[in-house]
Amino acid sequence: MAQQDTAASQTPDRRNFQLDRDLRSYLETNKDVVTVIRKPVAADHVGVLAAKSERPILFENIVEKPGYRAVDILLKHRDLQARALGVAEEDYLKTLAYRLRQPPRGFKTVKDGPVREVVLTGDDVDVRSLPILKHSDKDDPALGTMVFMRDPDTGFHNTMHCYTTVTGRNTANGLFLTPHCVQILQKWIDLGEDEMPIAYVIGVPPACEIMANFSGLHRDIWGEADMFGTIMDQDFETVRCETIDLEVPAHAEMVLEGVVKLKQRELQSGGPTPLMYRIPRESLQPQVNFTAVTMRAEKPIYRHYQTTPQTDHQVIPRLCHEAILYNPLTEMGVPVKDIRFPTFGGAMSCILQLAEVPRDGIVNDALMMMMSCPWNNAKMSVAISPDTDINSAAAVYHAIATRCDPSRDMFIVDRTRGSLWDPSAAPIPDDPIGHRVVGKVGIDASVKGRHDAADFELAWPEGWDEIELEDYLD
Ligand SMILES: [Mn+2]
């Protein structure tokens, strides 16, 4: 049931698109960019193969997990993100920014759905039989997919992606680090509860994954999951869980139901961060007990979320940051062509691509806004011109080297919020969360009003975009 987005190209305001409501239809609709691996692949090799793919990759034949498929790399590049929203690449950022300003559609609760074609409870639950995969040679198999948790005050379904290491048949250790999930766990503890219901939601359209990683002021008006239908501009069907009081997507591939044991905490390693490092090395994290597995009957697709080296993991958590930054920057009068937290910046760098040369002073204000954004992902903030390829680390480096006078186009702000993940940042002694302090740098690598633009015209060989060397090889 592939619903191709043709409406998007017909409606100038892009409000009438229709997206596939489940992952398998989405992969079918977008099969021109999906690599299907039919050869047998060892479970331990799925991560490396996924990480070497720039496009969605579907594993049909995982040797140790014959009943399942696995998919990864759904959103690594802008063209894939645009497909996820059903719009043209040049409309992607403003569309996401627009949709995030809309009211939540909430859930359309239905009685049954494909995610409940198979329901396993009690002794039949064994998450080790699922294709939960390793992320590096030093880690045990871990889930990285989205979790639903309910705010006990509002009933809203908050989501995040929770790195969760499997420790037994129906046990795991989850990494509950995002500010909202820490606050929600604390609310359940304050209510005197020992357990909090949690659902691992596996295999949904990638638009939901963009939304699930939202981070900003929202908890008093909606949970991320209440916005899935808003982002996809359609009713979002949910079913009630089998063993816990939560609703989950009716058209997901799999759902793991469980409870977070709020008082049973163990020191747990976090696995690789988006920086490829391993700090914080350990934190005290609660155990998760799985109470049910529900899934589709026909070869369910497991959503692997390879964390390292450069994968969806650097990109997805920052897509809403880009869209949220789009609003105040455009409000300030910055001519925004694009905003990107690039994979090659290790989730520590933000690039603003200008659409044109703004008046003097605008770029430094824009860089300050990026550096002081709510998230600690813009330690190195860079402005570039429209002719610098934002997808290319080499092109951005070239712009920094040739379009920036460090004595006037670079500024450092001392002692600002540092990322928990940044080993170059100084730990704050005795800070219970492990917060750090670090400086930030703003770099204007754009062609500026004071320049003669003709001095910056890049020289390319004739036919650079058309002629390929491989066409001339024997
Ligand atoms: Mn949240």
CSV table of C-alpha atoms and ligand atoms in Angstrom, one decimal:
chain,number,residue,atom,x,y,z
A,1,MET,CA,0.0,0.0,0.0
A,2,ALA,CA,2.4,2.6,-1.2
A,3,GLN,CA,1.1,6.1,-1.1
A,4,GLN,CA,3.5,8.1,-3.2
A,5,ASP,CA,3.7,11.7,-2.4
A,6,THR,CA,2.6,13.4,-5.5
A,7,ALA,CA,0.5,16.0,-3.7
A,8,ALA,CA,3.6,17.8,-2.5
A,9,SER,CA,4.7,18.7,-6.0
A,10,GLN,CA,1.2,20.0,-6.8
A,11,THR,CA,0.6,22.2,-3.7
A,12,PRO,CA,2.8,25.2,-3.4
A,13,ASP,CA,2.3,25.4,0.4
A,14,ARG,CA,3.2,21.7,0.8
A,15,ARG,CA,0.4,21.1,3.2
A,16,ASN,CA,-1.4,18.3,1.4
A,17,PHE,CA,1.1,15.6,1.2
A,18,GLN,CA,0.3,12.0,2.1
A,19,LEU,CA,3.0,9.8,3.5
A,20,ASP,CA,3.2,6.0,3.9
A,21,ARG,CA,1.9,5.1,7.3
A,22,ASP,CA,4.2,2.2,7.9
A,23,LEU,CA,7.9,1.5,7.4
A,24,ARG,CA,7.6,-1.3,4.9
A,25,SER,CA,5.4,0.7,2.6
A,26,TYR,CA,7.9,3.6,2.9
A,27,LEU,CA,10.7,1.4,1.9
A,28,GLU,CA,8.7,0.2,-1.1
A,29,THR,CA,7.8,3.7,-2.2
A,30,ASN,CA,11.4,4.8,-1.9
A,31,LYS,CA,13.0,1.6,-3.3
A,32,ASP,CA,15.1,3.6,-5.7
A,33,VAL,CA,17.3,4.6,-2.8
A,34,VAL,CA,17.1,1.4,-0.7
A,35,THR,CA,19.9,-1.1,-0.9
A,36,VAL,CA,18.6,-4.6,-0.4
A,37,ILE,CA,21.1,-7.1,0.9
A,38,ARG,CA,19.9,-10.6,0.1
A,39,LYS,CA,23.2,-12.5,0.7
A,40,PRO,CA,23.5,-14.0,4.2
A,41,VAL,CA,25.1,-11.6,6.7
A,42,ALA,CA,26.3,-12.5,10.1
A,43,ALA,CA,24.6,-10.5,12.9
A,44,ASP,CA,27.9,-9.1,14.0
A,45,HIS,CA,28.5,-7.6,10.5
A,46,VAL,CA,25.2,-5.8,10.1
A,47,GLY,CA,26.6,-2.7,11.9
A,48,VAL,CA,29.7,-2.3,9.8
A,49,LEU,CA,27.8,-2.8,6.6
A,50,ALA,CA,25.1,-0.3,7.6
A,51,ALA,CA,27.7,2.2,8.6
A,52,LYS,CA,29.4,1.9,5.2
A,53,SER,CA,26.1,2.8,3.4
A,54,GLU,CA,25.0,6.3,2.7
A,55,ARG,CA,21.5,5.3,1.9
A,56,PRO,CA,18.8,3.1,3.5
A,57,ILE,CA,20.0,-0.5,3.7
A,58,LEU,CA,17.7,-3.5,4.3
A,59,PHE,CA,19.2,-6.8,5.4
A,60,GLU,CA,16.9,-9.7,4.2
A,61,ASN,CA,19.0,-12.6,5.5
A,62,ILE,CA,20.7,-12.3,8.9
A,63,VAL,CA,22.2,-15.7,9.5
A,64,GLU,CA,21.4,-16.0,13.2
A,65,LYS,CA,18.0,-14.4,12.9
A,66,PRO,CA,16.2,-16.0,10.1
A,67,GLY,CA,12.7,-14.8,10.9
A,68,TYR,CA,13.6,-11.1,10.8
A,69,ARG,CA,14.9,-8.3,8.6
A,70,ALA,CA,16.9,-5.3,9.7
A,71,VAL,CA,17.1,-1.8,8.3
A,72,ASP,CA,19.3,1.2,9.0
A,73,ILE,CA,20.5,4.6,7.6
A,74,LEU,CA,17.0,6.1,6.9
A,75,LEU,CA,17.9,9.7,7.5
A,76,LYS,CA,21.6,10.3,7.1
A,77,HIS,CA,21.4,12.9,4.3
A,78,ARG,CA,19.1,15.8,3.4
A,79,ASP,CA,17.6,14.1,0.4
A,80,LEU,CA,16.5,11.3,2.7
A,81,GLN,CA,15.1,13.7,5.3
A,82,ALA,CA,13.1,15.5,2.6
A,83,ARG,CA,11.7,12.2,1.4
A,84,ALA,CA,10.7,11.4,5.0
A,85,LEU,CA,8.6,14.6,5.1
A,86,GLY,CA,7.4,14.1,1.5
A,87,VAL,CA,8.8,17.4,0.2
A,88,ALA,CA,11.5,18.7,-2.1
A,89,GLU,CA,14.9,19.1,-0.6
A,90,GLU,CA,14.9,22.9,-0.7
A,91,ASP,CA,11.6,22.9,1.2
A,92,TYR,CA,12.6,20.5,3.8
A,93,LEU,CA,13.9,22.8,6.6
A,94,LYS,CA,11.1,25.4,6.4
A,95,THR,CA,8.5,22.6,6.2
A,96,LEU,CA,9.8,20.9,9.4
A,97,ALA,CA,10.0,24.3,11.2
A,98,TYR,CA,6.4,25.1,10.1
A,99,ARG,CA,5.1,21.7,11.2
A,100,LEU,CA,6.7,21.9,14.6
A,101,ARG,CA,4.8,25.2,15.1
A,102,GLN,CA,1.4,23.4,14.5
A,103,PRO,CA,-0.8,22.0,17.3
A,104,PRO,CA,-0.6,18.3,18.0
A,105,ARG,CA,-3.0,15.9,16.2
A,106,GLY,CA,-2.7,13.3,19.0
A,107,PHE,CA,-3.6,9.7,18.5
A,108,LYS,CA,-6.4,7.9,16.8
A,109,THR,CA,-6.8,4.9,19.0
A,110,VAL,CA,-7.9,1.7,17.1
A,111,LYS,CA,-8.7,-1.7,18.5
A,112,ASP,CA,-6.2,-3.7,16.6
A,113,GLY,CA,-3.3,-3.3,14.2
A,114,PRO,CA,-0.5,-5.1,12.3
A,115,VAL,CA,1.9,-4.6,15.2
A,116,ARG,CA,-0.3,-7.1,17.2
A,117,GLU,CA,-0.4,-9.9,14.6
A,118,VAL,CA,2.0,-11.7,17.0
A,119,VAL,CA,1.7,-11.2,20.8
A,120,LEU,CA,4.2,-12.9,23.1
A,121,THR,CA,3.9,-12.6,26.9
A,122,GLY,CA,5.3,-14.3,30.0
A,123,ASP,CA,7.8,-17.0,29.4
A,124,ASP,CA,7.4,-16.6,25.6
A,125,VAL,CA,9.2,-13.3,25.8
A,126,ASP,CA,12.9,-13.6,24.9
A,127,VAL,CA,14.4,-10.5,23.4
A,128,ARG,CA,17.7,-12.3,22.7
A,129,SER,CA,15.9,-14.0,19.7
A,130,LEU,CA,15.4,-10.6,18.1
A,131,PRO,CA,18.0,-9.1,15.8
A,132,ILE,CA,19.3,-6.7,18.5
A,133,LEU,CA,22.8,-6.0,17.2
A,134,LYS,CA,26.2,-4.9,18.4
A,135,HIS,CA,27.4,-1.3,17.7
A,136,SER,CA,31.1,-1.9,18.2
A,137,ASP,CA,33.6,-4.6,19.0
A,138,LYS,CA,33.5,-3.6,22.7
A,139,ASP,CA,29.7,-3.5,23.3
A,140,ASP,CA,27.0,-6.1,23.9
A,141,PRO,CA,24.0,-6.0,21.6
A,142,ALA,CA,21.9,-2.9,22.3
A,143,LEU,CA,18.7,-1.3,21.1
A,144,GLY,CA,18.9,2.2,20.0
A,145,THR,CA,15.3,2.8,18.9
A,146,MET,CA,12.7,5.0,20.2
A,147,VAL,CA,10.9,4.5,23.5
A,148,PHE,CA,7.5,5.8,24.6
A,149,MET,CA,7.0,6.9,28.2
A,150,ARG,CA,4.0,8.6,29.7
A,151,ASP,CA,4.2,11.8,31.7
A,152,PRO,CA,2.1,10.9,34.7
A,153,ASP,CA,0.9,14.5,35.1
A,154,THR,CA,-0.3,15.1,31.6
A,155,GLY,CA,-0.7,11.7,30.1
A,156,PHE,CA,1.3,12.8,27.1
A,157,HIS,CA,3.6,10.2,25.4
A,158,ASN,CA,7.1,11.6,25.6
A,159,THR,CA,9.7,9.8,23.4
A,160,MET,CA,13.4,9.6,23.0
A,161,HIS,CA,15.9,7.1,21.6
A,162,CYS,CA,17.2,5.0,24.5
A,163,TYR,CA,20.4,3.1,24.1
A,164,THR,CA,19.5,-0.1,25.9
A,165,THR,CA,21.9,-3.1,26.4
A,166,VAL,CA,20.3,-6.5,26.6
A,167,THR,CA,21.3,-8.4,29.7
A,168,GLY,CA,19.1,-11.5,29.7
A,169,ARG,CA,16.0,-13.1,28.3
A,170,ASN,CA,13.7,-10.3,29.4
A,171,THR,CA,16.1,-7.8,31.0
A,172,ALA,CA,18.2,-4.9,29.9
A,173,ASN,CA,19.8,-1.7,31.1
A,174,GLY,CA,18.5,1.5,29.6
A,175,LEU,CA,20.4,4.8,29.3
A,176,PHE,CA,17.9,7.4,30.5
A,177,LEU,CA,19.9,10.7,30.1
A,178,THR,CA,17.8,13.2,28.2
A,179,PRO,CA,16.4,16.0,30.5
A,180,HIS,CA,12.8,15.1,29.9
A,181,CYS,CA,13.1,11.4,30.6
A,182,VAL,CA,15.1,12.2,33.8
A,183,GLN,CA,12.3,14.5,34.8
A,184,ILE,CA,9.6,11.9,34.0
A,185,LEU,CA,11.4,9.1,35.8
A,186,GLN,CA,11.6,11.4,38.8
A,187,LYS,CA,7.8,12.1,38.6
A,188,TRP,CA,7.0,8.4,38.8
A,189,ILE,CA,9.5,8.1,41.8
A,190,ASP,CA,7.8,11.0,43.5
A,191,LEU,CA,4.4,9.2,43.1
A,192,GLY,CA,5.8,6.4,45.1
A,193,GLU,CA,6.0,4.0,42.1
A,194,ASP,CA,8.6,1.3,41.8
A,195,GLU,CA,8.0,0.8,38.1
A,196,MET,CA,7.3,3.0,35.1
A,197,PRO,CA,5.8,1.5,31.9
A,198,ILE,CA,7.9,1.8,28.8
A,199,ALA,CA,7.5,0.7,25.2
A,200,TYR,CA,10.3,0.3,22.7
A,201,VAL,CA,8.8,1.1,19.3
A,202,ILE,CA,10.6,-0.4,16.4
A,203,GLY,CA,10.1,0.2,12.7
A,204,VAL,CA,8.0,3.3,12.0
A,205,PRO,CA,8.2,5.8,9.1
A,206,PRO,CA,11.3,8.0,9.4
A,207,ALA,CA,9.2,11.1,9.9
A,208,CYS,CA,8.3,9.8,13.3
A,209,GLU,CA,12.0,9.3,14.1
A,210,ILE,CA,12.7,13.0,13.3
A,211,MET,CA,9.8,14.0,15.7
A,212,ALA,CA,10.7,11.5,18.4
A,213,ASN,CA,14.0,13.3,18.9
A,214,PHE,CA,12.5,16.7,19.5
A,215,SER,CA,14.1,18.6,22.3
A,216,GLY,CA,12.7,21.8,23.4
A,217,LEU,CA,9.8,23.4,25.4
A,218,HIS,CA,6.8,21.1,24.9
A,219,ARG,CA,6.2,18.9,27.8
A,220,ASP,CA,3.3,21.0,29.1
A,221,ILE,CA,1.4,21.0,25.8
A,222,TRP,CA,2.2,17.7,24.1
A,223,GLY,CA,4.5,14.7,24.0
A,224,GLU,CA,6.6,14.0,20.9
A,225,ALA,CA,4.4,11.0,19.9
A,226,ASP,CA,1.3,13.3,19.9
A,227,MET,CA,3.0,15.2,17.1
A,228,PHE,CA,3.6,12.1,14.8
A,229,GLY,CA,0.3,12.7,13.0
A,230,THR,CA,1.1,16.4,12.7
A,231,ILE,CA,4.5,15.8,11.1
A,232,MET,CA,2.9,13.3,8.7
A,233,ASP,CA,-0.3,15.3,8.1
A,234,GLN,CA,-2.6,12.3,8.7
A,235,ASP,CA,-4.3,10.4,11.5
A,236,PHE,CA,-1.8,8.5,13.5
A,237,GLU,CA,-3.3,5.2,14.6
A,238,THR,CA,-2.3,3.7,17.9
A,239,VAL,CA,-3.3,0.5,19.8
A,240,ARG,CA,-3.3,-0.2,23.5
A,241,CYS,CA,-0.4,-2.2,24.8
A,242,GLU,CA,-1.0,-5.8,26.0
A,243,THR,CA,0.7,-5.6,29.5
A,244,ILE,CA,1.2,-1.9,30.3
A,245,ASP,CA,-0.9,1.2,30.2
A,246,LEU,CA,0.5,2.9,27.1
A,247,GLU,CA,-0.5,3.4,23.5
A,248,VAL,CA,1.9,2.5,20.6
A,249,PRO,CA,1.8,2.9,16.8
A,250,ALA,CA,-0.6,0.4,15.3
A,251,HIS,CA,1.5,0.1,12.2
A,252,ALA,CA,4.9,-0.4,13.8
A,253,GLU,CA,7.0,-3.5,13.0
A,254,MET,CA,7.6,-4.5,16.6
A,255,VAL,CA,7.0,-3.2,20.1
A,256,LEU,CA,8.7,-4.4,23.2
A,257,GLU,CA,6.6,-3.6,26.3
A,258,GLY,CA,8.2,-3.4,29.7
A,259,VAL,CA,8.7,-1.6,32.9
A,260,VAL,CA,11.6,0.6,34.1
A,261,LYS,CA,12.6,-0.6,37.6
A,262,LEU,CA,13.0,2.8,39.1
A,263,LYS,CA,14.9,1.7,42.2
A,264,GLN,CA,17.1,-1.0,40.7
A,265,ARG,CA,20.1,0.9,39.3
A,266,GLU,CA,23.4,-0.4,38.0
A,267,LEU,CA,26.5,1.3,36.6
A,268,GLN,CA,26.2,1.1,32.9
A,269,SER,CA,28.4,2.1,30.0
A,270,GLY,CA,26.7,4.2,27.4
A,271,GLY,CA,28.1,2.7,24.3
A,272,PRO,CA,29.6,5.0,21.6
A,273,THR,CA,28.3,8.6,21.7
A,274,PRO,CA,27.8,10.5,18.4
A,275,LEU,CA,31.4,11.8,18.9
A,276,MET,CA,32.6,8.1,18.6
A,277,TYR,CA,34.0,8.3,22.2
A,278,ARG,CA,32.8,6.7,25.3
A,279,ILE,CA,32.2,9.3,27.9
A,280,PRO,CA,30.5,9.5,30.3
A,281,ARG,CA,32.2,6.1,30.8
A,282,GLU,CA,29.5,4.9,33.2
A,283,SER,CA,26.4,6.2,34.8
A,284,LEU,CA,23.9,4.7,37.3
A,285,GLN,CA,21.0,3.5,35.2
A,286,PRO,CA,17.8,1.6,35.9
A,287,GLN,CA,17.0,-1.9,34.8
A,288,VAL,CA,14.3,-2.6,32.3
A,289,ASN,CA,12.1,-5.7,32.5
A,290,PHE,CA,10.3,-6.7,29.3
A,291,THR,CA,6.8,-8.0,29.7
A,292,ALA,CA,5.6,-8.5,26.1
A,293,VAL,CA,6.8,-8.5,22.5
A,294,THR,CA,4.3,-7.8,19.8
A,295,MET,CA,5.1,-7.7,16.1
A,296,ARG,CA,4.0,-8.3,12.6
A,297,ALA,CA,3.7,-11.9,11.4
A,298,GLU,CA,5.5,-11.5,8.1
A,299,LYS,CA,9.3,-11.1,8.6
A,300,PRO,CA,9.2,-8.0,10.9
A,301,ILE,CA,11.8,-5.3,10.1
A,302,TYR,CA,14.0,-4.5,13.0
A,303,ARG,CA,15.2,-0.9,13.0
A,304,HIS,CA,19.0,-1.0,13.8
A,305,TYR,CA,20.3,2.4,14.8
A,306,GLN,CA,24.1,2.0,14.3
A,307,THR,CA,25.8,4.5,16.6
A,308,THR,CA,29.3,4.8,15.1
A,309,PRO,CA,31.2,6.1,13.2
A,310,GLN,CA,29.0,8.4,11.0
A,311,THR,CA,25.5,7.2,10.8
A,312,ASP,CA,21.9,8.3,11.5
A,313,HIS,CA,23.1,8.6,15.1
A,314,GLN,CA,24.9,11.9,14.5
A,315,VAL,CA,22.0,13.3,12.4
A,316,ILE,CA,18.6,12.3,13.7
A,317,PRO,CA,18.8,13.8,17.2
A,318,ARG,CA,19.8,17.2,15.7
A,319,LEU,CA,17.2,17.5,12.9
A,320,CYS,CA,14.6,19.2,15.1
A,321,HIS,CA,17.4,21.5,16.5
A,322,GLU,CA,18.0,22.7,12.9
A,323,ALA,CA,14.3,23.4,12.4
A,324,ILE,CA,13.9,25.1,15.8
A,325,LEU,CA,17.0,27.3,15.1
A,326,TYR,CA,15.5,28.2,11.7
A,327,ASN,CA,12.7,30.1,13.4
A,328,PRO,CA,14.7,32.7,15.5
A,329,LEU,CA,17.4,33.1,12.8
A,330,THR,CA,14.8,33.9,10.1
A,331,GLU,CA,13.0,36.1,12.6
A,332,MET,CA,16.3,38.0,13.1
A,333,GLY,CA,16.6,38.6,9.3
A,334,VAL,CA,19.3,36.0,8.6
A,335,PRO,CA,18.9,34.9,5.0
A,336,VAL,CA,18.9,31.1,5.8
A,337,LYS,CA,19.6,28.7,3.0
A,338,ASP,CA,20.3,25.8,5.3
A,339,ILE,CA,21.2,24.9,8.9
A,340,ARG,CA,23.1,21.7,9.5
A,341,PHE,CA,24.7,19.7,12.3
A,342,PRO,CA,26.9,17.7,10.0
A,343,THR,CA,27.9,14.1,10.6
A,344,PHE,CA,31.5,15.1,10.1
A,345,GLY,CA,31.2,17.6,13.1
A,346,GLY,CA,30.7,14.8,15.5
A,347,ALA,CA,27.5,16.4,16.9
A,348,MET,CA,29.6,19.3,18.1
A,349,SER,CA,29.4,21.7,15.1
A,350,CYS,CA,26.6,23.7,13.5
A,351,ILE,CA,26.8,25.2,10.0
A,352,LEU,CA,24.7,28.1,8.8
A,353,GLN,CA,24.5,28.4,5.1
A,354,LEU,CA,23.5,31.9,4.0
A,355,ALA,CA,21.3,32.4,1.0
A,356,GLU,CA,22.9,35.8,0.2
A,357,VAL,CA,25.3,38.3,1.8
A,358,PRO,CA,23.5,39.9,4.8
A,359,ARG,CA,24.2,43.3,6.1
A,360,ASP,CA,27.3,43.7,8.3
A,361,GLY,CA,26.7,42.4,11.9
A,362,ILE,CA,24.1,39.8,11.1
A,363,VAL,CA,26.4,36.8,10.8
A,364,ASN,CA,28.0,37.3,14.3
A,365,ASP,CA,24.5,37.6,15.9
A,366,ALA,CA,23.5,34.4,14.0
A,367,LEU,CA,26.7,32.6,15.2
A,368,MET,CA,26.0,33.7,18.8
A,369,MET,CA,22.4,32.4,18.6
A,370,MET,CA,23.7,29.1,17.3
A,371,MET,CA,26.4,28.8,20.0
A,372,SER,CA,23.9,29.6,22.7
A,373,CYS,CA,21.1,27.3,21.5
A,374,PRO,CA,19.6,25.1,24.2
A,375,TRP,CA,21.6,22.1,23.1
A,376,ASN,CA,25.3,21.5,23.5
A,377,ASN,CA,25.9,20.7,19.9
A,378,ALA,CA,27.2,24.0,18.4
A,379,LYS,CA,30.6,24.4,20.1
A,380,MET,CA,32.0,25.2,16.6
A,381,SER,CA,29.5,27.3,14.7
A,382,VAL,CA,30.4,28.2,11.2
A,383,ALA,CA,28.7,30.4,8.5
A,384,ILE,CA,29.2,29.6,4.9
A,385,SER,CA,28.1,31.1,1.5
A,386,PRO,CA,25.6,29.4,-0.9
A,387,ASP,CA,28.4,28.2,-3.2
A,388,THR,CA,30.1,26.1,-0.4
A,389,ASP,CA,28.9,22.5,-0.5
A,390,ILE,CA,27.4,22.0,3.0
A,391,ASN,CA,27.6,18.2,2.5
A,392,SER,CA,31.3,18.3,2.1
A,393,ALA,CA,33.7,18.6,5.0
A,394,ALA,CA,36.5,19.4,2.5
A,395,ALA,CA,34.5,22.3,1.0
A,396,VAL,CA,33.6,23.7,4.5
A,397,TYR,CA,37.3,23.4,5.5
A,398,HIS,CA,38.3,25.1,2.3
A,399,ALA,CA,35.9,28.0,3.1
A,400,ILE,CA,37.3,28.4,6.6
A,401,ALA,CA,40.8,28.4,5.2
A,402,THR,CA,40.2,30.9,2.4
A,403,ARG,CA,37.2,33.1,3.4
A,404,CYS,CA,37.9,33.8,7.0
A,405,ASP,CA,40.4,36.3,8.5
A,406,PRO,CA,40.9,34.8,11.9
A,407,SER,CA,41.8,38.2,13.4
A,408,ARG,CA,38.3,39.5,12.6
A,409,ASP,CA,36.1,36.7,11.5
A,410,MET,CA,36.5,34.3,14.4
A,411,PHE,CA,35.5,34.8,18.0
A,412,ILE,CA,35.8,32.6,21.1
A,413,VAL,CA,33.5,32.8,24.1
A,414,ASP,CA,35.1,31.4,27.2
A,415,ARG,CA,33.6,29.1,29.8
A,416,THR,CA,30.2,28.1,28.4
A,417,ARG,CA,28.1,24.9,28.8
A,418,GLY,CA,30.1,21.9,27.6
A,419,SER,CA,28.7,18.6,26.4
A,420,LEU,CA,28.7,15.6,28.7
A,421,TRP,CA,30.2,13.8,25.7
A,422,ASP,CA,33.1,16.2,24.9
A,423,PRO,CA,36.4,14.9,26.3
A,424,SER,CA,38.0,18.2,25.5
A,425,ALA,CA,35.7,20.0,27.9
A,426,ALA,CA,36.7,20.4,31.5
A,427,PRO,CA,34.6,18.3,34.0
A,428,ILE,CA,32.9,20.4,36.8
A,429,PRO,CA,34.3,18.8,40.0
A,430,ASP,CA,31.6,16.9,41.9
A,431,ASP,CA,28.8,17.7,39.4
A,432,PRO,CA,26.3,14.8,39.9
A,433,ILE,CA,25.4,14.6,36.2
A,434,GLY,CA,29.0,15.0,35.0
A,435,HIS,CA,28.5,18.5,33.4
A,436,ARG,CA,31.5,20.1,31.7
A,437,VAL,CA,32.7,23.6,30.8
A,438,VAL,CA,34.1,24.5,27.5
A,439,GLY,CA,34.6,27.5,25.2
A,440,LYS,CA,32.8,28.0,21.9
A,441,VAL,CA,34.0,29.4,18.6
A,442,GLY,CA,32.1,31.3,15.9
A,443,ILE,CA,33.7,31.2,12.5
A,444,ASP,CA,32.5,33.4,9.6
A,445,ALA,CA,33.7,31.5,6.5
A,446,SER,CA,31.2,33.2,4.2
A,447,VAL,CA,32.0,35.8,1.5
A,448,LYS,CA,31.4,39.1,3.3
A,449,GLY,CA,30.1,42.5,2.2
A,450,ARG,CA,33.5,44.0,2.7
A,451,HIS,CA,34.9,41.6,0.1
A,452,ASP,CA,34.9,41.8,-3.7
A,453,ALA,CA,32.7,38.8,-4.5
A,454,ALA,CA,34.5,38.3,-7.8
A,455,ASP,CA,37.7,37.4,-5.8
A,456,PHE,CA,35.8,34.3,-4.4
A,457,GLU,CA,34.5,32.8,-7.6
A,458,LEU,CA,35.6,29.2,-7.6
A,459,ALA,CA,37.3,27.9,-10.7
A,460,TRP,CA,36.0,24.5,-11.9
A,461,PRO,CA,37.2,22.4,-14.9
A,462,GLU,CA,34.7,22.5,-17.8
A,463,GLY,CA,32.2,19.7,-17.5
A,464,TRP,CA,32.8,19.1,-13.8
A,465,ASP,CA,29.2,18.1,-13.0
A,466,GLU,CA,28.7,16.0,-16.1
A,467,ILE,CA,31.8,14.1,-17.1
A,468,GLU,CA,32.8,11.1,-15.0
A,469,LEU,CA,36.1,9.3,-15.0
A,470,GLU,CA,34.5,5.9,-14.7
A,471,ASP,CA,32.9,6.3,-18.2
A,472,TYR,CA,36.4,6.4,-19.7
A,473,LEU,CA,37.8,3.3,-17.9
A,474,ASP,CA,38.2,0.1,-19.9
B,1,MN,MN,10.6,15.5,25.3
